[in-house]
PDB file of N, CA and C in Angstrom:
ATOM      1  N   MET A   1      26.517   3.085  12.824  1.00 54.00           N
ATOM      2  CA  MET A   1      25.186   2.754  12.333  1.00 54.00           C
ATOM      3  C   MET A   1      25.061   3.191  10.867  1.00 54.00           C
ATOM      4  N   LEU A   2      24.093   2.615  10.192  1.00 60.00           N
ATOM      5  CA  LEU A   2      23.853   2.952   8.799  1.00 60.00           C
ATOM      6  C   LEU A   2      23.125   4.284   8.682  1.00 60.00           C
ATOM      7  N   PRO A   3      23.326   5.020   7.577  1.00 65.00           N
ATOM      8  CA  PRO A   3      22.578   6.259   7.374  1.00 65.00           C
ATOM      9  C   PRO A   3      21.082   5.968   7.291  1.00 65.00           C
ATOM     10  N   PHE A   4      20.268   6.979   7.564  1.00 66.00           N
ATOM     11  CA  PHE A   4      18.816   6.818   7.557  1.00 66.00           C
ATOM     12  C   PHE A   4      18.319   6.192   6.263  1.00 66.00           C
ATOM     13  N   ARG A   5      18.875   6.598   5.159  1.00 70.00           N
ATOM     14  CA  ARG A   5      18.386   6.097   3.875  1.00 70.00           C
ATOM     15  C   ARG A   5      18.519   4.587   3.761  1.00 70.00           C
ATOM     16  N   LEU A   6      19.447   3.997   4.472  1.00 69.00           N
ATOM     17  CA  LEU A   6      19.609   2.556   4.412  1.00 69.00           C
ATOM     18  C   LEU A   6      18.827   1.829   5.501  1.00 69.00           C
ATOM     19  N   ARG A   7      18.479   2.507   6.539  1.00 80.00           N
ATOM     20  CA  ARG A   7      17.741   1.882   7.639  1.00 80.00           C
ATOM     21  C   ARG A   7      16.352   1.438   7.173  1.00 80.00           C
ATOM     22  N   ILE A   8      15.705   2.182   6.307  1.00 83.00           N
ATOM     23  CA  ILE A   8      14.375   1.803   5.840  1.00 83.00           C
ATOM     24  C   ILE A   8      14.460   0.452   5.129  1.00 83.00           C
ATOM     25  N   HIS A   9      15.395   0.336   4.224  1.00 80.00           N
ATOM     26  CA  HIS A   9      15.537  -0.911   3.472  1.00 80.00           C
ATOM     27  C   HIS A   9      15.860  -2.072   4.411  1.00 80.00           C
ATOM     28  N   GLU A  10      16.790  -1.854   5.333  1.00 82.00           N
ATOM     29  CA  GLU A  10      17.183  -2.902   6.284  1.00 82.00           C
ATOM     30  C   GLU A  10      16.000  -3.331   7.146  1.00 82.00           C
ATOM     31  N   LEU A  11      15.232  -2.374   7.625  1.00 83.00           N
ATOM     32  CA  LEU A  11      14.095  -2.684   8.478  1.00 83.00           C
ATOM     33  C   LEU A  11      12.966  -3.353   7.689  1.00 83.00           C
ATOM     34  N   LEU A  12      12.794  -2.975   6.435  1.00 83.00           N
ATOM     35  CA  LEU A  12      11.807  -3.657   5.587  1.00 83.00           C
ATOM     36  C   LEU A  12      12.167  -5.134   5.436  1.00 83.00           C
ATOM     37  N   GLN A  13      13.432  -5.431   5.237  1.00 82.00           N
ATOM     38  CA  GLN A  13      13.868  -6.819   5.101  1.00 82.00           C
ATOM     39  C   GLN A  13      13.704  -7.560   6.420  1.00 82.00           C
ATOM     40  N   LYS A  14      14.004  -6.890   7.509  1.00 82.00           N
ATOM     41  CA  LYS A  14      13.957  -7.521   8.827  1.00 82.00           C
ATOM     42  C   LYS A  14      12.534  -7.909   9.231  1.00 82.00           C
ATOM     43  N   GLN A  15      11.541  -7.086   8.873  1.00 76.00           N
ATOM     44  CA  GLN A  15      10.170  -7.386   9.289  1.00 76.00           C
ATOM     45  C   GLN A  15       9.534  -8.481   8.447  1.00 76.00           C
ATOM     46  N   ARG A  16      10.160  -8.856   7.340  1.00 72.00           N
ATOM     47  CA  ARG A  16       9.813 -10.042   6.544  1.00 72.00           C
ATOM     48  C   ARG A  16       8.346 -10.130   6.117  1.00 72.00           C
ATOM     49  N   LYS A  17       7.780  -9.021   5.763  1.00 73.00           N
ATOM     50  CA  LYS A  17       6.417  -9.047   5.238  1.00 73.00           C
ATOM     51  C   LYS A  17       6.420  -9.015   3.718  1.00 73.00           C
ATOM     52  N   GLY A  18       7.589  -8.893   3.137  1.00 80.00           N
ATOM     53  CA  GLY A  18       7.693  -8.871   1.689  1.00 80.00           C
ATOM     54  C   GLY A  18       7.263  -7.559   1.066  1.00 80.00           C
ATOM     55  N   TRP A  19       7.257  -6.499   1.858  1.00 85.00           N
ATOM     56  CA  TRP A  19       6.839  -5.199   1.332  1.00 85.00           C
ATOM     57  C   TRP A  19       7.933  -4.588   0.477  1.00 85.00           C
ATOM     58  N   SER A  20       7.519  -3.980  -0.605  1.00 85.00           N
ATOM     59  CA  SER A  20       8.426  -3.183  -1.428  1.00 85.00           C
ATOM     60  C   SER A  20       8.321  -1.736  -0.966  1.00 85.00           C
ATOM     61  N   MET A  21       9.156  -0.897  -1.535  1.00 85.00           N
ATOM     62  CA  MET A  21       9.074   0.534  -1.231  1.00 85.00           C
ATOM     63  C   MET A  21       7.716   1.082  -1.689  1.00 85.00           C
ATOM     64  N   LYS A  22       7.210   0.554  -2.789  1.00 90.00           N
ATOM     65  CA  LYS A  22       5.911   0.998  -3.290  1.00 90.00           C
ATOM     66  C   LYS A  22       4.795   0.629  -2.306  1.00 90.00           C
ATOM     67  N   THR A  23       4.845  -0.581  -1.774  1.00 92.00           N
ATOM     68  CA  THR A  23       3.848  -1.003  -0.786  1.00 92.00           C
ATOM     69  C   THR A  23       3.922  -0.123   0.452  1.00 92.00           C
ATOM     70  N   LEU A  24       5.138   0.160   0.891  1.00 91.00           N
ATOM     71  CA  LEU A  24       5.317   1.027   2.055  1.00 91.00           C
ATOM     72  C   LEU A  24       4.725   2.404   1.780  1.00 91.00           C
ATOM     73  N   ALA A  25       4.949   2.937   0.600  1.00 94.00           N
ATOM     74  CA  ALA A  25       4.390   4.242   0.237  1.00 94.00           C
ATOM     75  C   ALA A  25       2.870   4.218   0.308  1.00 94.00           C
ATOM     76  N   GLU A  26       2.262   3.155  -0.178  1.00 95.00           N
ATOM     77  CA  GLU A  26       0.804   3.032  -0.139  1.00 95.00           C
ATOM     78  C   GLU A  26       0.306   2.990   1.300  1.00 95.00           C
ATOM     79  N   LYS A  27       0.996   2.243   2.151  1.00 94.00           N
ATOM     80  CA  LYS A  27       0.585   2.136   3.551  1.00 94.00           C
ATOM     81  C   LYS A  27       0.748   3.454   4.304  1.00 94.00           C
ATOM     82  N   LEU A  28       1.719   4.264   3.883  1.00 95.00           N
ATOM     83  CA  LEU A  28       1.942   5.568   4.507  1.00 95.00           C
ATOM     84  C   LEU A  28       1.122   6.673   3.841  1.00 95.00           C
ATOM     85  N   ASP A  29       0.447   6.328   2.752  1.00 96.00           N
ATOM     86  CA  ASP A  29      -0.340   7.281   1.975  1.00 96.00           C
ATOM     87  C   ASP A  29       0.518   8.453   1.482  1.00 96.00           C
ATOM     88  N   VAL A  30       1.694   8.083   0.951  1.00 96.00           N
ATOM     89  CA  VAL A  30       2.576   9.064   0.327  1.00 96.00           C
ATOM     90  C   VAL A  30       2.929   8.557  -1.065  1.00 96.00           C
ATOM     91  N   ASP A  31       3.452   9.447  -1.873  1.00 96.00           N
ATOM     92  CA  ASP A  31       3.858   9.087  -3.218  1.00 96.00           C
ATOM     93  C   ASP A  31       5.052   8.138  -3.175  1.00 96.00           C
ATOM     94  N   HIS A  32       5.075   7.207  -4.109  1.00 93.00           N
ATOM     95  CA  HIS A  32       6.191   6.259  -4.201  1.00 93.00           C
ATOM     96  C   HIS A  32       7.522   6.997  -4.321  1.00 93.00           C
ATOM     97  N   GLN A  33       7.545   8.074  -5.078  1.00 95.00           N
ATOM     98  CA  GLN A  33       8.762   8.873  -5.261  1.00 95.00           C
ATOM     99  C   GLN A  33       9.268   9.423  -3.931  1.00 95.00           C
ATOM    100  N   THR A  34       8.354   9.767  -3.037  1.00 94.00           N
ATOM    101  CA  THR A  34       8.727  10.283  -1.726  1.00 94.00           C
ATOM    102  C   THR A  34       9.521   9.258  -0.946  1.00 94.00           C
ATOM    103  N   VAL A  35       9.058   8.014  -0.944  1.00 90.00           N
ATOM    104  CA  VAL A  35       9.767   6.948  -0.235  1.00 90.00           C
ATOM    105  C   VAL A  35      11.118   6.685  -0.902  1.00 90.00           C
ATOM    106  N   LEU A  36      11.172   6.761  -2.204  1.00 88.00           N
ATOM    107  CA  LEU A  36      12.457   6.596  -2.896  1.00 88.00           C
ATOM    108  C   LEU A  36      13.441   7.684  -2.478  1.00 88.00           C
ATOM    109  N   TYR A  37      12.965   8.911  -2.349  1.00 89.00           N
ATOM    110  CA  TYR A  37      13.831  10.010  -1.897  1.00 89.00           C
ATOM    111  C   TYR A  37      14.327   9.771  -0.473  1.00 89.00           C
ATOM    112  N   TRP A  38      13.465   9.246   0.400  1.00 87.00           N
ATOM    113  CA  TRP A  38      13.904   8.919   1.763  1.00 87.00           C
ATOM    114  C   TRP A  38      14.989   7.861   1.700  1.00 87.00           C
ATOM    115  N   ASN A  39      14.763   6.849   0.887  1.00 82.00           N
ATOM    116  CA  ASN A  39      15.715   5.755   0.765  1.00 82.00           C
ATOM    117  C   ASN A  39      17.054   6.227   0.219  1.00 82.00           C
ATOM    118  N   GLN A  40      17.029   7.251  -0.620  1.00 83.00           N
ATOM    119  CA  GLN A  40      18.254   7.802  -1.191  1.00 83.00           C
ATOM    120  C   GLN A  40      18.898   8.847  -0.280  1.00 83.00           C
ATOM    121  N   GLY A  41      18.212   9.219   0.790  1.00 83.00           N
ATOM    122  CA  GLY A  41      18.737  10.235   1.695  1.00 83.00           C
ATOM    123  C   GLY A  41      18.574  11.650   1.169  1.00 83.00           C
ATOM    124  N   ARG A  42      17.744  11.831   0.146  1.00 87.00           N
ATOM    125  CA  ARG A  42      17.532  13.161  -0.451  1.00 87.00           C
ATOM    126  C   ARG A  42      16.588  14.023   0.368  1.00 87.00           C
ATOM    127  N   THR A  43      15.590  13.380   0.981  1.00 88.00           N
ATOM    128  CA  THR A  43      14.647  14.077   1.858  1.00 88.00           C
ATOM    129  C   THR A  43      14.369  13.176   3.055  1.00 88.00           C
ATOM    130  N   TYR A  44      13.707  13.738   4.047  1.00 87.00           N
ATOM    131  CA  TYR A  44      13.353  12.982   5.245  1.00 87.00           C
ATOM    132  C   TYR A  44      11.879  13.184   5.550  1.00 87.00           C
ATOM    133  N   PRO A  45      11.229  12.167   6.095  1.00 90.00           N
ATOM    134  CA  PRO A  45       9.811  12.314   6.440  1.00 90.00           C
ATOM    135  C   PRO A  45       9.638  13.240   7.641  1.00 90.00           C
ATOM    136  N   ARG A  46       8.459  13.820   7.734  1.00 92.00           N
ATOM    137  CA  ARG A  46       8.121  14.638   8.897  1.00 92.00           C
ATOM    138  C   ARG A  46       7.869  13.722  10.087  1.00 92.00           C
ATOM    139  N   LEU A  47       7.892  14.287  11.275  1.00 91.00           N
ATOM    140  CA  LEU A  47       7.778  13.503  12.503  1.00 91.00           C
ATOM    141  C   LEU A  47       6.537  12.608  12.550  1.00 91.00           C
ATOM    142  N   PRO A  48       5.330  13.107  12.213  1.00 95.00           N
ATOM    143  CA  PRO A  48       4.170  12.202  12.253  1.00 95.00           C
ATOM    144  C   PRO A  48       4.324  11.002  11.313  1.00 95.00           C
ATOM    145  N   THR A  49       4.942  11.222  10.178  1.00 94.00           N
ATOM    146  CA  THR A  49       5.161  10.133   9.233  1.00 94.00           C
ATOM    147  C   THR A  49       6.220   9.180   9.759  1.00 94.00           C
ATOM    148  N   LEU A  50       7.242   9.710  10.423  1.00 92.00           N
ATOM    149  CA  LEU A  50       8.254   8.854  11.038  1.00 92.00           C
ATOM    150  C   LEU A  50       7.636   7.937  12.085  1.00 92.00           C
ATOM    151  N   VAL A  51       6.729   8.485  12.881  1.00 94.00           N
ATOM    152  CA  VAL A  51       6.051   7.696  13.906  1.00 94.00           C
ATOM    153  C   VAL A  51       5.244   6.580  13.245  1.00 94.00           C
ATOM    154  N   GLN A  52       4.508   6.926  12.208  1.00 95.00           N
ATOM    155  CA  GLN A  52       3.716   5.927  11.480  1.00 95.00           C
ATOM    156  C   GLN A  52       4.631   4.884  10.835  1.00 95.00           C
ATOM    157  N   LEU A  53       5.737   5.319  10.285  1.00 92.00           N
ATOM    158  CA  LEU A  53       6.700   4.414   9.664  1.00 92.00           C
ATOM    159  C   LEU A  53       7.257   3.425  10.688  1.00 92.00           C
ATOM    160  N   ALA A  54       7.601   3.918  11.862  1.00 91.00           N
ATOM    161  CA  ALA A  54       8.114   3.045  12.924  1.00 91.00           C
ATOM    162  C   ALA A  54       7.070   1.996  13.312  1.00 91.00           C
ATOM    163  N   ARG A  55       5.813   2.420  13.419  1.00 93.00           N
ATOM    164  CA  ARG A  55       4.736   1.476  13.751  1.00 93.00           C
ATOM    165  C   ARG A  55       4.609   0.393  12.683  1.00 93.00           C
ATOM    166  N   LEU A  56       4.620   0.804  11.419  1.00 90.00           N
ATOM    167  CA  LEU A  56       4.484  -0.159  10.324  1.00 90.00           C
ATOM    168  C   LEU A  56       5.649  -1.145  10.285  1.00 90.00           C
ATOM    169  N   LEU A  57       6.844  -0.651  10.595  1.00 88.00           N
ATOM    170  CA  LEU A  57       8.021  -1.509  10.558  1.00 88.00           C
ATOM    171  C   LEU A  57       8.233  -2.275  11.856  1.00 88.00           C
ATOM    172  N   GLY A  58       7.430  -1.962  12.869  1.00 88.00           N
ATOM    173  CA  GLY A  58       7.537  -2.663  14.145  1.00 88.00           C
ATOM    174  C   GLY A  58       8.839  -2.413  14.863  1.00 88.00           C
ATOM    175  N   CYS A  59       9.279  -1.165  14.822  1.00 87.00           N
ATOM    176  CA  CYS A  59      10.543  -0.828  15.472  1.00 87.00           C
ATOM    177  C   CYS A  59      10.387   0.478  16.247  1.00 87.00           C
ATOM    178  N   PRO A  60      11.267   0.707  17.219  1.00 91.00           N
ATOM    179  CA  PRO A  60      11.253   1.999  17.912  1.00 91.00           C
ATOM    180  C   PRO A  60      11.653   3.113  16.947  1.00 91.00           C
ATOM    181  N   LEU A  61      11.113   4.281  17.172  1.00 88.00           N
ATOM    182  CA  LEU A  61      11.428   5.445  16.333  1.00 88.00           C
ATOM    183  C   LEU A  61      12.936   5.677  16.270  1.00 88.00           C
ATOM    184  N   GLN A  62      13.608   5.464  17.356  1.00 86.00           N
ATOM    185  CA  GLN A  62      15.055   5.684  17.410  1.00 86.00           C
ATOM    186  C   GLN A  62      15.799   4.826  16.392  1.00 86.00           C
ATOM    187  N   ASP A  63      15.296   3.644  16.104  1.00 83.00           N
ATOM    188  CA  ASP A  63      15.965   2.770  15.119  1.00 83.00           C
ATOM    189  C   ASP A  63      15.993   3.393  13.731  1.00 83.00           C
ATOM    190  N   LEU A  64      14.992   4.190  13.413  1.00 82.00           N
ATOM    191  CA  LEU A  64      14.969   4.863  12.117  1.00 82.00           C
ATOM    192  C   LEU A  64      15.946   6.030  12.062  1.00 82.00           C
ATOM    193  N   LEU A  65      16.180   6.646  13.210  1.00 75.00           N
ATOM    194  CA  LEU A  65      16.966   7.873  13.263  1.00 75.00           C
ATOM    195  C   LEU A  65      18.442   7.651  13.492  1.00 75.00           C
ATOM    196  N   GLU A  66      18.833   6.479  13.956  1.00 64.00           N
ATOM    197  CA  GLU A  66      20.233   6.230  14.232  1.00 64.00           C
ATOM    198  C   GLU A  66      21.035   6.268  12.943  1.00 64.00           C
ATOM    199  N   GLU A  67      22.206   6.861  13.040  1.00 59.00           N
ATOM    200  CA  GLU A  67      23.088   6.933  11.880  1.00 59.00           C
ATOM    201  C   GLU A  67      24.421   6.296  12.208  1.00 59.00           C
TER     202      GLU A  67
END
């Protein structure tokens, strides 16, 4: 499986809403830089944010965590 940092990008493309990382940050009410760090694998979101992220992306939480 792909590392977590790549799963966000892959899942964003798969859900086909045309969201950018910036749009995702706005929907999660976090700083754009925070989402960039997640995408780079530098930091990881906390569990409540992961749950919200899974809901927004329309995927099971496990899909975000698989490596």
